[in-house]
Amino acid sequence: MANIVVVGAQWGDEGKGKIVDLLTESADVVARYQGGHNAGHTVMIKDRKFILHIIPSGILHRGKTCIIGNGVVIDPGAMIEEIEGLRGRKIRVGRNLSVSGRAHVIMPYHALLDGRHEQAKGSKRIGTTGRGIGPAYVDKMSRSGIRMIDMLDGKGFRAKLRTNLADINALLERRHRIGRVGMERIYSEYMKHAEYLSPFITDTVVLTNRLMERGSNMLFEGAQGTLLDIDHGTYPYVTSSNPSAGGVCAGLGISPLKIDGILGIVKAYSTRVGGGPFPTEMKGRLGRYLRSKGGEYGATTGRARRCGWLDMVSLRHTAMINGFTGIALTKLDVLDELDRIRVCVAYRYRNPAGSGRGRARTLAEFPQQADVLAACEPVYEELDGWQRNTKGVTRLRDLPRQARAYIDYIGESLNVKIDIVSTGEKRDEVVIVENPFSSGGK
């Protein structure tokens, strides 16, 4: 048995959905530990595309147990829509899916507040999806949140909703100058959601630990990437939870001693969605080329992703935080036509104010402050491109020499072995150097 964590090593959108789908073949259980339905995992099975927002990618495989942990925030209506969408495509969703009763619920007023807060930031907007994830986590931390288990007690749910709406409506009227949110409509809607979802709601902490004790192969997945981690990312341009490997233990209720391996998902170049600093961003023709060739549009919102060269400074940062035992390199084929490939190895920072103004210095470590990162210029090394088609290649030795050199460069720079190389969007377009489950995660 082995318990493997899959972690995004950049700003999300690294292709975690495909890698989770691939590794699910070796897993018995796939468990989601954080985030909400603001993320989208895209999986291609033959010519069928599936975009999953809240349900683990393992649901596409028969005989697998899927778990949504307590660290996730859930919009019940969105979850029901996703379940019905899967069932409409002949995907079984029933006893194979369990949802934590401790998971917090996204309420309609959370999405309303999300939009208002983002609008009030003006040019400082973070670029949230506006789906209420941040305000739901705020309520969780302020101990006024409503949990999935609360919806199963109609009387208790009504009392908590009434208390929350007294504060929410005062805020909406006095600060945002908009009308009150009615309680009865929300109560009626969420009681219907509770009736639909009640068979899925359980104590997933007990379930997860029992399955591990029985020797099940466990695969833990999150949303977003480490550079969007609330503690370790480009704050405040981050998500509201911990996508890094440390979030697994709190988000599922398991001991860190139970984790056997941590697979970092690294895109062969860099992308990010929304606001925030991005040192290697390419705003010209080449950036547009990568966006078009890589299909770099958000699976959840359709927003165009910002594209740039691979950033080893940020990757060293995320490798250190997570302790990657292996790497899955994705979208290698997107670089096929380039004659030269640049990799950022350091930052050059010029302090815009204060002592030393105007004097640049080189930074080898990822800055703690977003404004410092925004003032950094990348220091590049150049590698040869391969200018040959790699799409669909399934053996490492069949890749061009320069492509193998690029893969080796990444692994050696991070001192982490490359386990998987994705050469296309389809499930079978992949080079498996070593399956993390076969090696016990090590």
mmCIF file of N, CA and C in Angstrom, residues 392-441:
data_model
loop_
_atom_site.group_PDB
_atom_site.id
_atom_site.type_symbol
_atom_site.label_atom_id
_atom_site.label_comp_id
_atom_site.label_asym_id
_atom_site.label_seq_id
_atom_site.Cartn_x
_atom_site.Cartn_y
_atom_site.Cartn_z
ATOM 1 N N GLY A 392 2.036 12.502 -27.875
ATOM 2 C CA GLY A 392 1.671 11.093 -27.849
ATOM 3 C C GLY A 392 2.819 10.140 -27.599
ATOM 4 N N VAL A 393 4.049 10.637 -27.461
ATOM 5 C CA VAL A 393 5.192 9.758 -27.177
ATOM 6 C C VAL A 393 4.992 9.095 -25.811
ATOM 7 N N THR A 394 5.268 7.802 -25.728
ATOM 8 C CA THR A 394 5.036 7.055 -24.487
ATOM 9 C C THR A 394 6.299 6.430 -23.907
ATOM 10 N N ARG A 395 7.445 6.580 -24.600
ATOM 11 C CA ARG A 395 8.703 6.044 -24.079
ATOM 12 C C ARG A 395 9.741 7.156 -24.011
ATOM 13 N N LEU A 396 10.464 7.218 -22.916
ATOM 14 C CA LEU A 396 11.432 8.287 -22.709
ATOM 15 C C LEU A 396 12.483 8.290 -23.812
ATOM 16 N N ARG A 397 12.925 7.131 -24.228
ATOM 17 C CA ARG A 397 13.985 7.063 -25.231
ATOM 18 C C ARG A 397 13.526 7.543 -26.609
ATOM 19 N N ASP A 398 12.214 7.639 -26.807
ATOM 20 C CA ASP A 398 11.705 8.112 -28.103
ATOM 21 C C ASP A 398 11.583 9.637 -28.165
ATOM 22 N N LEU A 399 11.822 10.314 -27.051
ATOM 23 C CA LEU A 399 11.804 11.774 -27.059
ATOM 24 C C LEU A 399 13.094 12.301 -27.682
ATOM 25 N N PRO A 400 13.041 13.461 -28.332
ATOM 26 C CA PRO A 400 14.262 14.053 -28.883
ATOM 27 C C PRO A 400 15.308 14.290 -27.785
ATOM 28 N N ARG A 401 16.555 14.247 -28.167
ATOM 29 C CA ARG A 401 17.650 14.413 -27.211
ATOM 30 C C ARG A 401 17.511 15.722 -26.430
ATOM 31 N N GLN A 402 17.155 16.806 -27.106
ATOM 32 C CA GLN A 402 17.039 18.103 -26.437
ATOM 33 C C GLN A 402 15.870 18.120 -25.447
ATOM 34 N N ALA A 403 14.792 17.395 -25.767
ATOM 35 C CA ALA A 403 13.662 17.304 -24.843
ATOM 36 C C ALA A 403 14.066 16.544 -23.588
ATOM 37 N N ARG A 404 14.833 15.459 -23.774
ATOM 38 C CA ARG A 404 15.312 14.704 -22.612
ATOM 39 C C ARG A 404 16.274 15.558 -21.785
ATOM 40 N N ALA A 405 17.067 16.409 -22.461
ATOM 41 C CA ALA A 405 17.985 17.294 -21.744
ATOM 42 C C ALA A 405 17.207 18.315 -20.908
ATOM 43 N N TYR A 406 16.094 18.803 -21.456
ATOM 44 C CA TYR A 406 15.244 19.760 -20.721
ATOM 45 C C TYR A 406 14.639 19.091 -19.488
ATOM 46 N N ILE A 407 14.167 17.873 -19.648
ATOM 47 C CA ILE A 407 13.603 17.119 -18.530
ATOM 48 C C ILE A 407 14.668 16.895 -17.460
ATOM 49 N N ASP A 408 15.859 16.481 -17.878
ATOM 50 C CA ASP A 408 16.955 16.250 -16.927
ATOM 51 C C ASP A 408 17.344 17.539 -16.208
ATOM 52 N N TYR A 409 17.344 18.645 -16.942
ATOM 53 C CA TYR A 409 17.698 19.940 -16.365
ATOM 54 C C TYR A 409 16.755 20.287 -15.209
ATOM 55 N N ILE A 410 15.474 20.071 -15.416
ATOM 56 C CA ILE A 410 14.485 20.383 -14.380
ATOM 57 C C ILE A 410 14.691 19.492 -13.158
ATOM 58 N N GLY A 411 14.816 18.190 -13.379
ATOM 59 C CA GLY A 411 14.995 17.260 -12.267
ATOM 60 C C GLY A 411 16.256 17.538 -11.477
ATOM 61 N N GLU A 412 17.363 17.811 -12.187
ATOM 62 C CA GLU A 412 18.641 18.071 -11.509
ATOM 63 C C GLU A 412 18.619 19.403 -10.767
ATOM 64 N N SER A 413 17.971 20.411 -11.340
ATOM 65 C CA SER A 413 17.897 21.723 -10.688
ATOM 66 C C SER A 413 17.121 21.662 -9.382
ATOM 67 N N LEU A 414 16.117 20.803 -9.334
ATOM 68 C CA LEU A 414 15.288 20.677 -8.130
ATOM 69 C C LEU A 414 15.730 19.518 -7.239
ATOM 70 N N ASN A 415 16.660 18.714 -7.742
ATOM 71 C CA ASN A 415 17.122 17.524 -7.014
ATOM 72 C C ASN A 415 15.949 16.595 -6.703
ATOM 73 N N VAL A 416 15.070 16.453 -7.690
ATOM 74 C CA VAL A 416 13.892 15.585 -7.561
ATOM 75 C C VAL A 416 13.779 14.776 -8.851
ATOM 76 N N LYS A 417 13.513 13.491 -8.740
ATOM 77 C CA LYS A 417 13.414 12.643 -9.921
ATOM 78 C C LYS A 417 12.117 12.917 -10.689
ATOM 79 N N ILE A 418 12.180 12.777 -12.001
ATOM 80 C CA ILE A 418 11.005 12.941 -12.860
ATOM 81 C C ILE A 418 10.347 11.571 -13.021
ATOM 82 N N ASP A 419 9.138 11.428 -12.496
ATOM 83 C CA ASP A 419 8.429 10.150 -12.557
ATOM 84 C C ASP A 419 7.555 10.014 -13.801
ATOM 85 N N ILE A 420 6.966 11.148 -14.226
ATOM 86 C CA ILE A 420 5.977 11.113 -15.301
ATOM 87 C C ILE A 420 6.204 12.312 -16.215
ATOM 88 N N VAL A 421 6.048 12.101 -17.527
ATOM 89 C CA VAL A 421 6.093 13.200 -18.496
ATOM 90 C C VAL A 421 4.839 13.098 -19.357
ATOM 91 N N SER A 422 4.026 14.138 -19.330
ATOM 92 C CA SER A 422 2.813 14.157 -20.141
ATOM 93 C C SER A 422 3.116 14.762 -21.505
ATOM 94 N N THR A 423 2.695 14.056 -22.570
ATOM 95 C CA THR A 423 2.986 14.492 -23.939
ATOM 96 C C THR A 423 1.711 14.791 -24.732
ATOM 97 N N GLY A 424 0.642 15.065 -24.032
ATOM 98 C CA GLY A 424 -0.623 15.376 -24.691
ATOM 99 C C GLY A 424 -1.735 15.380 -23.664
ATOM 100 N N GLU A 425 -2.916 15.780 -24.096
ATOM 101 C CA GLU A 425 -4.009 15.914 -23.138
ATOM 102 C C GLU A 425 -4.740 14.599 -22.859
ATOM 103 N N LYS A 426 -4.608 13.625 -23.744
ATOM 104 C CA LYS A 426 -5.338 12.379 -23.567
ATOM 105 C C LYS A 426 -4.682 11.491 -22.512
ATOM 106 N N ARG A 427 -5.474 10.599 -21.947
ATOM 107 C CA ARG A 427 -5.043 9.736 -20.854
ATOM 108 C C ARG A 427 -3.800 8.923 -21.209
ATOM 109 N N ASP A 428 -3.718 8.426 -22.454
ATOM 110 C CA ASP A 428 -2.614 7.533 -22.825
ATOM 111 C C ASP A 428 -1.428 8.263 -23.449
ATOM 112 N N GLU A 429 -1.464 9.569 -23.530
ATOM 113 C CA GLU A 429 -0.352 10.340 -24.067
ATOM 114 C C GLU A 429 0.580 10.727 -22.915
ATOM 115 N N VAL A 430 1.395 9.764 -22.501
ATOM 116 C CA VAL A 430 2.190 9.969 -21.294
ATOM 117 C C VAL A 430 3.374 9.007 -21.266
ATOM 118 N N VAL A 431 4.480 9.475 -20.702
ATOM 119 C CA VAL A 431 5.648 8.636 -20.439
ATOM 120 C C VAL A 431 5.682 8.374 -18.938
ATOM 121 N N ILE A 432 5.606 7.119 -18.548
ATOM 122 C CA ILE A 432 5.696 6.771 -17.134
ATOM 123 C C ILE A 432 7.086 6.211 -16.867
ATOM 124 N N VAL A 433 7.912 7.014 -16.226
ATOM 125 C CA VAL A 433 9.256 6.569 -15.860
ATOM 126 C C VAL A 433 9.167 5.667 -14.645
ATOM 127 N N GLU A 434 8.368 6.109 -13.663
ATOM 128 C CA GLU A 434 8.163 5.308 -12.454
ATOM 129 C C GLU A 434 6.834 5.663 -11.844
ATOM 130 N N ASN A 435 5.985 4.686 -11.607
ATOM 131 C CA ASN A 435 4.696 4.917 -10.960
ATOM 132 C C ASN A 435 4.932 5.093 -9.466
ATOM 133 N N PRO A 436 4.513 6.238 -8.879
ATOM 134 C CA PRO A 436 4.742 6.458 -7.450
ATOM 135 C C PRO A 436 4.172 5.370 -6.553
ATOM 136 N N PHE A 437 3.097 4.729 -6.988
ATOM 137 C CA PHE A 437 2.533 3.650 -6.180
ATOM 138 C C PHE A 437 3.427 2.408 -6.227
ATOM 139 N N SER A 438 4.039 2.174 -7.373
ATOM 140 C CA SER A 438 4.923 0.988 -7.495
ATOM 141 C C SER A 438 6.160 1.131 -6.633
ATOM 142 N N SER A 439 6.620 2.387 -6.475
ATOM 143 C CA SER A 439 7.828 2.623 -5.682
ATOM 144 C C SER A 439 7.521 2.944 -4.233
ATOM 145 N N GLY A 440 6.244 2.853 -3.868
ATOM 146 C CA GLY A 440 5.863 3.192 -2.502
ATOM 147 C C GLY A 440 5.982 4.679 -2.205
ATOM 148 N N GLY A 441 6.000 5.489 -3.278
ATOM 149 C CA GLY A 441 6.066 6.929 -3.128
ATOM 150 C C GLY A 441 7.470 7.466 -3.005
#
